[in-house]
Amino acid sequence: MHQLTLSDISKALIAKEFSSVEITSYLLERIKQLDPQLNSFITVTEQLALEQAKAADERRAQGKYHELLGVPIAHKDLFCTQGIRTSCGSKMLDNFLAPYNATVVQKLINSGCVTLGKTNLDEFAMGSSNESSYYGAVKNPWDTTRVPGGSSGGSAVAVAARLVPATTGTDTGGSIRQPAALTGVTGIKPTYGRVSRWGMIAYASSLDQGGPIARTAEDCALLLQAMAGFDPKDSTCMSEAVPDYYADLDKKITGLKVGLPKEFFGAGLDPRIASLVDTAVKELEKLGAVIKEISLANMEQAIPAYYVIAPAEASSNLSRFDGARFGYRCENPKDLQDMYTRSRTEGFGAEVRRRIMVGTYALSAGYYDAYYLQAQKIRRLIKNDFMQAFNEVDVIFSPTTPNPAWKIGDKAGDPVAQYLEDVYTITANLAGLPALSMPIGFADGLPVGGQLLAPYFEEGRLLNIAHQYQQVTDWHRQVPTGF
Amino acid sequence: MALEQTDVEKIAQLAALKLNDSDLAETTTTLNNILKLIDRMQAVNTDGVEPLAHPLEATQRLRPDMVTEENHRDDYQKIAPAVSDGLYLVPKVIE
């Protein structure tokens, strides 16, 4: 039963092959048995899940219909869930029961989804290995001595280990695509503004975007359909109509122009990954795609610009955590300043404190022009590169990450080494473009992902190409041993 | 330009964070490594380039000036560290 995809489960529920209560109970039991070795969940919402499943079965019996009615999923523990702990992977919010649902959560509830629980993540989504979570590292099911990537590591692992067919994630610099790549699943970061950020605990507001993680592009299409759309509560949400992603999946990709950015294939790329990307490109050619080399000249500046913009916005966003109205408060504060300082110092982990300090410095008097303003200008140069590239090609293909999953602890003491792992994913966030990662093979038993990038609001094109690729390959069907 | 330990203490203070003496040296080294990475961007000529704040150049929407929020004070106070009579309690500020 756990090998069924989201779409399989949807169809089986519609055909009444089993009930939502049955699949929900089955997966809850599986989480209980297998998750202790993976640590992909922070909270399992057993009672709520069973109530929602029962309600979904009743709605179905009354003749109600939705593709997602009764389908079990889990949310990254960064989306606010009413009355349920929403920790963001931090001691700061360990006691935080969100007073409302994020728009994404509410939309999925309205569609009939069942919430199995909240998945683990790097603290406040800051990290690429899931080691910075207050609740401990998440293990990669392909090799439990290795990291799953981050920050949506728990979401990716829960899907890869078949604990749940699909999850929500968020992506600020690669946090959906990088863990998807490192665990052998499919994930899409939509266009900035495509999915509401309301109720998503903010890291870097001009880069954050929510999206689905699942085993197939088809499943991502199903989930994104329900997540996307305008939300008056998010002032940066876009009002473009949401197309029917599912309807376009079967389109042939004959004549599709695929660009390979030469800057993404230079030094630093693991040769095993380079070779798998090469094979995937040949597969796309067989499907009728035309390959063209392109250039994204300012790509090298993406990491420096990102590590100004993201920490700067984080330092501002995270100033709300002061111990006064919600979250962690230190014991016996001697005065107000002591309450602020000790609550923040004790409540935040090392990486979060580090990024807050980098951001505080970048925004401090006298440094704003040299750092934040320069980074925002580079951001435009990166966007311009993409706009020029999309004059020549329909879509861009690249590796998702330069390396497969590394050993837990290997890069823990060296933040800069970890930052460099996001080299291929960060540009999409800076430019606000949609990007998808899909499994394209294995490097010595570890999954490798390929990344597709498209022009604004062309999520459907990405899902279509990935779906076509998944019709002729079976990398996405591989299961880690023991799961 | 490299940060001195005194700069890092000042930054921590601005961010309302406290650094132990034992952390200070290591934090200074780590922050300097991060700044070295960031400083690569100074080599780029950005004369005449407009900064990009929103990828789609969207601006904040306006809406009619009407009350749309309901009062959720009781819900919000339930999750607060300390409250009394509908007020949030913090350490004494004025003697």
Coordinates of C-alpha atoms in Angstrom, one line a residue:
Chain A
M1 CA 0.0 0.0 0.0
H2 CA 2.9 2.4 0.8
Q3 CA 4.3 1.9 -2.7
L4 CA 1.2 3.7 -4.1
T5 CA 1.8 7.2 -5.4
L6 CA -0.4 10.2 -4.5
S7 CA -2.3 9.7 -7.9
D8 CA -2.6 5.9 -7.3
I9 CA -4.2 6.6 -3.8
S10 CA -6.4 9.3 -5.3
K11 CA -7.7 6.8 -7.9
A12 CA -8.1 4.0 -5.4
L13 CA -10.1 6.2 -3.1
I14 CA -12.4 7.2 -6.0
A15 CA -12.8 3.6 -7.0
K16 CA -13.5 2.7 -3.3
E17 CA -10.7 0.1 -3.3
F18 CA -10.0 1.2 0.2
S19 CA -11.1 4.0 2.5
S20 CA -9.2 7.1 3.7
V21 CA -9.3 5.7 7.2
E22 CA -7.7 2.5 6.0
I23 CA -4.8 4.2 4.1
T24 CA -4.4 6.8 6.9
S25 CA -4.2 4.1 9.7
Y26 CA -1.8 2.1 7.6
L27 CA 0.6 5.0 7.0
L28 CA 0.4 6.1 10.7
E29 CA 1.5 2.6 11.7
R30 CA 4.3 2.7 9.2
I31 CA 5.5 6.1 10.5
K32 CA 5.5 4.6 14.0
Q33 CA 7.6 1.7 12.9
L34 CA 10.1 3.3 10.6
D35 CA 10.5 6.9 11.5
P36 CA 12.5 6.5 14.7
Q37 CA 15.5 5.6 12.5
L38 CA 14.9 8.6 10.1
N39 CA 13.6 11.4 12.3
S40 CA 11.6 12.9 9.4
F41 CA 8.6 13.9 11.6
I42 CA 8.6 16.4 14.4
T43 CA 5.0 15.8 15.2
V44 CA 2.6 13.0 14.2
T45 CA -1.0 14.2 14.3
E46 CA -2.6 10.8 14.7
Q47 CA -5.9 11.8 16.2
L48 CA -6.4 14.7 13.8
A49 CA -5.5 12.5 10.8
L50 CA -8.0 9.8 11.8
E51 CA -10.8 12.5 12.3
Q52 CA -10.0 14.1 8.9
A53 CA -9.9 10.7 7.2
K54 CA -13.3 9.7 8.7
A55 CA -14.8 13.0 7.6
A56 CA -13.3 12.5 4.1
D57 CA -14.9 9.1 3.9
E58 CA -18.2 10.5 5.0
R59 CA -18.0 13.3 2.4
R60 CA -17.3 10.7 -0.3
A61 CA -20.3 8.6 0.8
Q62 CA -22.4 11.8 0.4
G63 CA -21.2 12.0 -3.2
K64 CA -18.6 14.8 -2.7
Y65 CA -15.6 14.7 -5.1
H66 CA -12.1 16.1 -5.2
E67 CA -9.0 14.4 -6.4
L68 CA -7.4 15.0 -3.0
L69 CA -10.4 14.0 -0.9
G70 CA -9.1 11.6 1.8
V71 CA -5.5 11.6 0.5
P72 CA -2.9 11.7 3.3
I73 CA 0.0 14.2 3.2
A74 CA 2.3 15.9 5.7
H75 CA 3.4 19.5 6.1
K76 CA 6.9 21.0 6.6
D77 CA 6.8 22.2 10.2
L78 CA 7.1 25.8 9.0
F79 CA 3.5 26.0 7.8
C80 CA 1.2 27.2 10.5
T81 CA -1.3 24.6 11.5
Q82 CA -4.1 25.7 13.9
G83 CA -3.8 24.3 17.4
I84 CA -0.9 22.1 16.4
R85 CA 2.7 22.7 17.3
T86 CA 4.5 24.7 14.5
S87 CA 8.1 24.6 15.7
C88 CA 10.1 25.7 12.6
G89 CA 12.7 23.2 13.8
S90 CA 13.6 25.7 16.6
K91 CA 13.6 25.7 20.4
M92 CA 12.2 29.2 20.0
L93 CA 8.9 27.8 18.8
D94 CA 8.9 24.4 20.6
N95 CA 5.8 25.5 22.6
F96 CA 4.1 27.4 19.7
L97 CA 0.6 26.2 18.9
A98 CA -0.2 28.2 15.8
P99 CA -3.4 30.2 16.2
Y100 CA -4.4 29.8 12.5
N101 CA -3.7 27.7 9.4
A102 CA -1.4 28.9 6.7
T103 CA -3.3 29.5 3.4
V104 CA -1.6 26.5 1.8
V105 CA -2.7 24.3 4.7
Q106 CA -6.2 25.6 4.6
K107 CA -6.5 25.1 0.9
L108 CA -5.3 21.5 1.2
I109 CA -7.8 20.9 4.1
N110 CA -10.5 22.3 1.9
S111 CA -9.5 19.9 -0.9
G112 CA -10.0 17.1 1.6
C113 CA -6.3 16.2 2.3
V114 CA -5.6 14.4 5.6
T115 CA -2.7 15.7 7.6
L116 CA -0.5 12.9 9.0
G117 CA 1.9 15.3 10.8
K118 CA 4.6 18.0 10.6
T119 CA 8.0 17.2 9.1
N120 CA 11.5 18.0 10.3
L121 CA 13.6 20.8 8.8
D122 CA 16.7 22.9 9.3
E123 CA 16.0 25.5 12.0
F124 CA 14.0 28.3 10.4
A125 CA 14.7 26.7 7.1
M126 CA 18.4 27.8 7.3
G127 CA 20.5 25.0 6.1
S128 CA 21.2 22.4 3.4
S129 CA 21.6 19.3 5.5
N130 CA 18.9 19.2 8.1
E131 CA 21.5 19.1 10.8
S132 CA 20.5 22.4 12.3
S133 CA 17.1 21.2 13.6
Y134 CA 16.5 21.5 17.3
Y135 CA 14.9 18.1 17.0
G136 CA 18.0 16.5 15.6
A137 CA 19.3 15.6 12.2
V138 CA 17.2 13.8 9.6
K139 CA 18.7 10.6 8.1
N140 CA 18.8 9.8 4.4
P141 CA 17.0 6.5 3.8
W142 CA 19.4 5.6 1.1
D143 CA 22.2 5.6 3.7
T144 CA 21.3 6.6 7.2
T145 CA 24.8 7.8 7.9
R146 CA 24.2 10.6 5.4
V147 CA 22.3 13.9 5.3
P148 CA 19.1 14.2 3.3
G149 CA 19.7 17.8 2.3
G150 CA 17.7 20.7 3.6
S151 CA 16.0 22.6 4.6
S152 CA 12.9 20.5 3.7
G153 CA 14.8 17.3 4.6
G154 CA 12.1 15.8 6.7
S155 CA 9.5 16.4 3.9
A156 CA 11.8 14.7 1.3
V157 CA 12.7 11.8 3.5
A158 CA 9.1 11.0 4.5
V159 CA 8.3 10.8 0.8
A160 CA 11.5 8.8 -0.2
A161 CA 10.9 6.3 2.6
R162 CA 7.3 5.8 1.6
L163 CA 5.9 7.1 4.9
V164 CA 3.6 9.5 3.1
P165 CA 3.0 9.9 -0.7
A166 CA 3.6 13.7 -0.7
T167 CA 4.5 16.6 1.5
T168 CA 4.7 20.4 1.4
G169 CA 8.0 22.1 1.4
T170 CA 9.5 25.6 1.1
D171 CA 12.4 26.8 -1.0
T172 CA 14.4 29.9 -0.3
G173 CA 17.7 28.9 -1.9
G174 CA 17.0 25.3 -2.9
S175 CA 15.2 23.9 0.1
I176 CA 12.7 21.8 -1.9
R177 CA 15.0 20.9 -4.9
Q178 CA 18.2 20.0 -3.0
P179 CA 16.7 17.5 -0.5
A180 CA 14.5 16.1 -3.3
A181 CA 17.7 15.5 -5.4
L182 CA 19.6 13.9 -2.4
T183 CA 16.8 11.5 -1.6
G184 CA 15.6 10.6 -5.1
V185 CA 12.2 12.3 -5.2
T186 CA 10.6 15.0 -7.2
G187 CA 10.0 18.6 -6.0
I188 CA 9.0 21.9 -7.6
K189 CA 9.6 25.5 -6.4
P190 CA 7.0 27.6 -8.2
T191 CA 7.3 31.1 -9.5
Y192 CA 7.7 33.7 -6.6
G193 CA 4.1 34.7 -5.9
R194 CA 2.5 31.6 -7.3
V195 CA 1.8 30.1 -3.9
S196 CA 0.7 32.1 -0.9
R197 CA 3.3 32.7 1.8
W198 CA 0.7 33.6 4.4
G199 CA 1.2 31.5 7.5
M200 CA 4.6 30.3 6.2
I201 CA 7.0 31.3 8.9
A202 CA 9.3 33.8 7.1
Y203 CA 13.0 33.3 6.5
A204 CA 13.8 35.6 3.5
S205 CA 10.6 37.1 2.3
S206 CA 11.6 38.1 -1.2
L207 CA 12.9 34.5 -1.9
D208 CA 10.7 32.1 0.1
Q209 CA 8.2 30.0 -1.9
G210 CA 6.2 27.0 -1.0
G211 CA 5.7 23.9 -3.2
P212 CA 5.1 20.2 -3.3
I213 CA 7.5 17.2 -2.8
A214 CA 6.3 13.9 -4.1
R215 CA 7.6 10.8 -6.0
T216 CA 6.4 11.8 -9.4
A217 CA 5.8 15.0 -11.5
E218 CA 2.2 13.8 -11.8
D219 CA 1.8 13.9 -8.0
C220 CA 3.5 17.3 -7.8
A221 CA 1.0 18.6 -10.4
L222 CA -1.9 17.2 -8.4
L223 CA -0.8 18.9 -5.2
L224 CA 0.4 22.2 -6.7
Q225 CA -3.0 22.6 -8.4
A226 CA -4.5 22.8 -4.9
M227 CA -1.7 24.9 -3.4
A228 CA -1.4 27.6 -6.1
G229 CA -3.4 30.7 -6.6
F230 CA -4.0 34.3 -5.5
D231 CA -4.3 35.1 -1.8
P232 CA -5.3 38.6 -0.6
K233 CA -3.6 37.9 2.7
D234 CA -0.1 37.7 1.0
S235 CA 0.7 41.1 -0.5
T236 CA 3.4 39.6 -2.8
C237 CA 1.1 36.9 -4.2
M238 CA 0.4 37.2 -7.9
S239 CA -3.1 37.1 -9.4
E240 CA -2.4 35.1 -12.6
A241 CA -4.9 32.4 -13.2
V242 CA -3.8 28.8 -12.3
P243 CA -3.7 26.6 -15.4
D244 CA -4.7 22.9 -15.3
Y245 CA -1.3 21.4 -14.7
Y246 CA -2.7 17.8 -14.9
A247 CA -4.2 18.3 -18.4
D248 CA -0.8 19.3 -19.9
L249 CA 1.2 16.4 -18.5
D250 CA 0.7 14.1 -21.5
K251 CA 1.8 16.7 -24.2
K252 CA 4.7 15.5 -26.3
I253 CA 7.9 17.6 -26.0
T254 CA 9.0 17.3 -29.6
G255 CA 10.8 20.4 -30.7
L256 CA 11.3 21.6 -27.1
K257 CA 14.4 23.8 -26.9
V258 CA 16.5 22.9 -23.9
G259 CA 19.4 25.1 -22.8
L260 CA 22.4 23.8 -20.9
P261 CA 24.1 26.7 -19.1
K262 CA 27.9 26.1 -19.5
E263 CA 28.6 27.8 -16.2
F264 CA 26.7 24.9 -14.4
F265 CA 29.1 22.3 -15.7
G266 CA 32.5 23.6 -14.5
A267 CA 34.9 22.8 -11.7
G268 CA 33.2 21.6 -8.5
L269 CA 30.7 19.3 -10.2
D270 CA 31.1 15.7 -9.3
P271 CA 32.0 13.9 -12.6
R272 CA 29.5 11.1 -11.7
I273 CA 26.7 13.7 -11.7
A274 CA 28.0 15.4 -14.9
S275 CA 27.8 12.0 -16.6
L276 CA 24.2 11.3 -15.3
V277 CA 23.1 14.7 -16.5
D278 CA 24.6 13.9 -19.9
T279 CA 22.6 10.6 -20.0
A280 CA 19.4 12.5 -19.0
V281 CA 20.0 15.0 -21.8
K282 CA 20.2 12.2 -24.3
E283 CA 16.9 10.9 -22.9
L284 CA 15.3 14.3 -23.5
E285 CA 16.7 14.3 -27.0
K286 CA 15.1 10.9 -27.6
L287 CA 11.8 12.5 -26.6
G288 CA 12.3 15.1 -29.3
A289 CA 14.0 17.9 -27.4
V290 CA 16.6 20.1 -29.1
I291 CA 19.7 20.9 -27.0
K292 CA 21.5 24.1 -27.1
E293 CA 24.4 25.5 -25.0
I294 CA 23.6 28.8 -23.3
S295 CA 25.4 31.1 -20.9
L296 CA 24.3 32.5 -17.5
A297 CA 27.3 34.7 -17.1
N298 CA 26.6 36.1 -13.6
M299 CA 25.8 32.7 -12.0
E300 CA 29.0 32.8 -9.9
Q301 CA 27.7 35.9 -8.1
A302 CA 24.5 34.1 -7.0
I303 CA 25.9 32.7 -3.8
P304 CA 27.5 35.9 -2.5
A305 CA 24.3 37.9 -3.4
Y306 CA 22.1 35.3 -1.7
Y307 CA 24.2 35.3 1.5
V308 CA 23.6 39.0 1.8
I309 CA 19.9 39.1 0.9
A310 CA 18.7 36.1 2.8
P311 CA 20.5 36.9 6.1
A312 CA 19.5 40.6 5.8
E313 CA 15.8 39.7 5.4
A314 CA 16.1 37.0 8.1
S315 CA 17.6 39.4 10.6
S316 CA 14.6 41.6 10.1
N317 CA 12.0 38.8 10.0
L318 CA 13.4 37.1 13.1
S319 CA 13.4 40.3 15.2
R320 CA 9.8 39.4 16.1
F321 CA 11.1 36.6 18.3
D322 CA 11.7 38.5 21.5
G323 CA 10.1 36.4 24.2
A324 CA 7.2 38.9 24.8
R325 CA 4.1 37.5 23.1
F326 CA 4.8 33.9 21.9
G327 CA 7.6 31.4 21.7
Y328 CA 10.4 30.8 24.1
R329 CA 11.1 33.1 27.1
C330 CA 14.2 32.7 29.2
E331 CA 13.9 31.9 33.0
N332 CA 13.7 34.9 35.4
P333 CA 14.7 37.8 33.1
K334 CA 16.2 40.6 35.2
D335 CA 14.9 43.4 32.9
L336 CA 13.4 43.8 29.5
Q337 CA 16.7 43.9 27.6
D338 CA 17.8 40.8 29.4
M339 CA 14.6 39.1 28.4
Y340 CA 15.1 39.9 24.7
T341 CA 18.7 39.0 24.6
R342 CA 18.6 35.8 26.6
S343 CA 15.4 34.5 25.1
R344 CA 16.9 35.0 21.6
T345 CA 20.4 33.6 22.5
E346 CA 18.9 30.5 24.2
G347 CA 16.0 30.1 21.8
F348 CA 18.0 30.2 18.5
G349 CA 20.6 27.7 17.4
A350 CA 24.1 28.5 16.1
E351 CA 23.3 28.8 12.4
V352 CA 20.3 31.0 12.9
R353 CA 22.3 33.3 15.3
R354 CA 25.1 33.4 12.7
R355 CA 22.8 34.4 9.8
I356 CA 21.1 37.0 12.0
M357 CA 24.5 38.6 12.7
V358 CA 25.6 38.5 9.0
G359 CA 22.3 40.2 8.1
T360 CA 22.5 42.7 10.9
Y361 CA 26.0 43.7 9.8
A362 CA 24.9 43.9 6.1
L363 CA 22.1 46.2 7.0
S364 CA 23.9 48.4 9.5
A365 CA 24.7 52.0 8.9
G366 CA 27.4 52.6 6.4
Y367 CA 27.3 49.1 4.9
Y368 CA 23.9 49.0 3.3
D369 CA 25.0 50.2 -0.2
A370 CA 28.1 47.9 -0.3
Y371 CA 26.1 44.8 0.7
Y372 CA 22.3 44.8 0.4
L373 CA 22.1 47.3 -2.5
Q374 CA 24.9 45.7 -4.4
A375 CA 23.3 42.3 -3.9
Q376 CA 20.0 43.5 -5.2
K377 CA 21.7 44.9 -8.3
I378 CA 23.4 41.6 -8.9
R379 CA 20.0 40.0 -8.6
R380 CA 18.9 42.0 -11.6
L381 CA 21.9 41.0 -13.6
I382 CA 21.1 37.3 -12.8
K383 CA 17.5 37.9 -13.9
N384 CA 18.6 39.6 -17.1
D385 CA 20.8 36.6 -17.9
F386 CA 17.8 34.3 -17.6
M387 CA 15.5 36.6 -19.7
Q388 CA 18.1 36.6 -22.4
A389 CA 18.5 32.8 -22.2
F390 CA 14.7 32.3 -22.4
N391 CA 14.7 34.2 -25.7
E392 CA 16.7 31.3 -27.1
V393 CA 15.4 28.3 -25.3
D394 CA 12.1 27.1 -23.7
V395 CA 13.6 25.5 -20.6
I396 CA 17.0 25.2 -18.9
F397 CA 18.4 21.9 -17.7
S398 CA 21.2 21.4 -15.1
P399 CA 22.4 19.3 -12.2
T400 CA 20.4 20.1 -9.0
T401 CA 23.4 19.8 -6.8
P402 CA 27.2 19.6 -7.3
N403 CA 27.5 16.5 -5.0
P404 CA 25.4 13.6 -3.8
A405 CA 24.5 13.3 -0.1
W406 CA 27.4 13.8 2.3
K407 CA 28.1 12.2 5.7
I408 CA 26.3 13.6 8.7
G409 CA 28.8 15.8 10.5
D410 CA 31.1 16.3 7.5
K411 CA 30.3 19.9 6.8
A412 CA 28.7 20.8 10.2
G413 CA 31.6 22.9 11.3
D414 CA 32.0 24.7 8.0
P415 CA 29.0 26.8 7.0
V416 CA 30.7 28.2 3.9
A417 CA 31.3 24.6 2.5
Q418 CA 27.6 24.0 3.1
Y419 CA 26.6 27.2 1.4
L420 CA 28.4 26.2 -1.7
E421 CA 26.2 23.1 -2.1
D422 CA 23.3 25.5 -3.2
V423 CA 25.3 26.8 -6.2
Y424 CA 22.8 25.5 -8.8
T425 CA 19.6 26.2 -7.0
I426 CA 20.0 29.7 -5.7
T427 CA 19.7 31.5 -9.0
A428 CA 16.1 30.5 -9.5
N429 CA 15.2 32.1 -6.1
L430 CA 17.1 35.3 -6.9
A431 CA 15.3 35.6 -10.2
G432 CA 12.0 34.3 -8.8
L433 CA 11.7 31.6 -11.5
P434 CA 10.0 28.2 -11.2
A435 CA 12.3 25.2 -11.0
L436 CA 11.9 21.5 -10.5
S437 CA 14.2 18.7 -9.4
M438 CA 13.7 15.1 -10.6
P439 CA 15.7 11.9 -10.0
I440 CA 18.1 11.1 -12.9
G441 CA 20.2 8.2 -11.6
F442 CA 22.5 7.1 -8.8
A443 CA 26.2 7.8 -7.9
D444 CA 27.4 4.8 -6.0
G445 CA 24.0 4.1 -4.6
L446 CA 23.1 7.7 -3.8
P447 CA 20.3 9.5 -5.7
V448 CA 21.1 12.3 -8.1
G449 CA 18.8 15.0 -9.2
G450 CA 18.4 17.0 -12.5
Q451 CA 17.0 20.5 -12.4
L452 CA 14.6 22.1 -14.9
L453 CA 14.1 25.9 -14.9
A454 CA 11.3 27.7 -16.9
P455 CA 10.1 31.2 -17.5
Y456 CA 7.7 32.8 -15.0
F457 CA 4.5 30.9 -14.4
E458 CA 5.5 28.0 -16.6
E459 CA 5.2 25.4 -13.8
G460 CA 3.1 23.4 -16.2
R461 CA 5.9 23.2 -18.7
L462 CA 8.3 21.8 -16.0
L463 CA 5.8 19.3 -14.8
N464 CA 5.0 18.2 -18.4
I465 CA 8.7 17.6 -19.3
A466 CA 9.4 15.8 -16.0
H467 CA 6.3 13.6 -16.5
Q468 CA 7.4 12.8 -20.0
Y469 CA 10.9 11.9 -18.8
Q470 CA 9.4 9.8 -16.0
Q471 CA 7.4 7.8 -18.6
V472 CA 10.6 6.5 -20.2
T473 CA 12.8 6.2 -17.1
D474 CA 12.4 4.5 -13.7
W475 CA 14.8 6.4 -11.4
H476 CA 11.8 7.8 -9.6
R477 CA 10.5 4.3 -8.9
Q478 CA 13.6 3.1 -7.1
V479 CA 13.1 2.4 -3.4
P480 CA 15.7 2.6 -0.7
T481 CA 16.4 -0.9 0.9
G482 CA 14.3 -1.5 3.9
F483 CA 11.5 0.9 2.9
Chain B
M1 CA 37.8 44.2 5.5
A2 CA 38.0 41.7 8.3
L3 CA 35.8 42.1 11.5
E4 CA 37.6 42.5 14.8
Q5 CA 36.2 40.8 17.9
T6 CA 34.9 44.2 19.1
D7 CA 32.9 44.6 15.8
V8 CA 31.3 41.2 16.4
E9 CA 30.4 42.1 19.9
K10 CA 28.7 45.2 18.6
I11 CA 26.8 43.3 15.9
A12 CA 25.6 40.8 18.4
Q13 CA 24.4 43.6 20.6
L14 CA 22.5 45.2 17.7
A15 CA 20.9 41.8 17.0
A16 CA 19.9 41.4 20.7
L17 CA 22.1 38.3 20.9
K18 CA 24.7 37.5 23.6
L19 CA 28.1 36.0 22.8
N20 CA 30.1 34.1 25.5
D21 CA 33.8 35.0 25.7
S22 CA 34.5 31.4 24.6
D23 CA 32.3 31.8 21.4
L24 CA 33.6 35.1 20.4
A25 CA 36.8 34.1 18.7
E26 CA 35.2 31.3 16.8
T27 CA 32.2 33.4 15.8
T28 CA 34.6 36.1 14.5
T29 CA 36.4 33.6 12.4
T30 CA 33.2 32.1 10.9
L31 CA 31.7 35.5 10.2
N32 CA 34.9 36.6 8.5
N33 CA 34.8 33.5 6.3
I34 CA 31.3 34.2 5.3
L35 CA 32.1 37.9 4.6
K36 CA 35.0 36.7 2.4
L37 CA 32.5 34.7 0.4
I38 CA 30.2 37.7 0.2
D39 CA 32.9 40.1 -0.8
R40 CA 33.5 38.4 -4.1
M41 CA 30.4 40.3 -5.2
Q42 CA 32.3 43.7 -4.8
A43 CA 34.3 42.9 -8.0
V44 CA 31.1 43.2 -10.2
N45 CA 30.5 46.4 -12.0
T46 CA 26.9 47.4 -11.3
D47 CA 27.1 51.0 -12.4
G48 CA 23.7 52.0 -13.7
V49 CA 22.0 48.8 -12.7
E50 CA 18.7 49.2 -10.8
P51 CA 18.3 47.1 -7.7
L52 CA 15.7 44.3 -8.0
A53 CA 13.4 44.0 -5.0
H54 CA 10.6 41.8 -6.4
P55 CA 11.4 39.4 -9.2
L56 CA 8.2 40.3 -11.1
E57 CA 8.6 44.0 -10.3
A58 CA 5.2 43.9 -8.5
T59 CA 4.4 46.7 -6.1
Q60 CA 2.3 46.4 -2.9
R61 CA -1.4 46.2 -3.7
L62 CA -3.8 48.7 -2.1
R63 CA -7.1 47.8 -0.7
P64 CA -10.1 49.7 0.6
D65 CA -9.5 51.1 4.0
M66 CA -11.9 48.8 5.8
V67 CA -11.6 46.6 8.8
T68 CA -11.1 43.0 7.7
E69 CA -9.4 41.5 10.7
E70 CA -11.4 40.0 13.5
N71 CA -10.3 40.3 17.1
H72 CA -8.3 37.2 18.0
R73 CA -6.9 38.5 21.3
D74 CA -8.0 35.6 23.4
D75 CA -6.5 33.0 21.0
Y76 CA -3.2 34.9 20.8
Q77 CA -3.0 35.3 24.6
K78 CA -3.3 31.6 25.1
I79 CA 0.1 31.0 23.6
A80 CA 1.9 33.9 25.3
P81 CA 4.5 33.3 28.0
A82 CA 2.8 35.6 30.6
V83 CA -0.5 37.5 30.5
S84 CA -2.8 39.1 33.0
D85 CA -6.3 40.7 32.4
G86 CA -5.8 40.6 28.6
L87 CA -2.3 42.2 28.8
Y88 CA 1.1 40.8 28.0
L89 CA 3.4 40.8 31.0
V90 CA 7.1 41.7 30.6
P91 CA 9.7 42.6 33.3
K92 CA 9.3 46.0 34.9
V93 CA 10.6 48.7 32.6
I94 CA 9.9 51.9 34.6
E95 CA 10.8 52.0 38.3

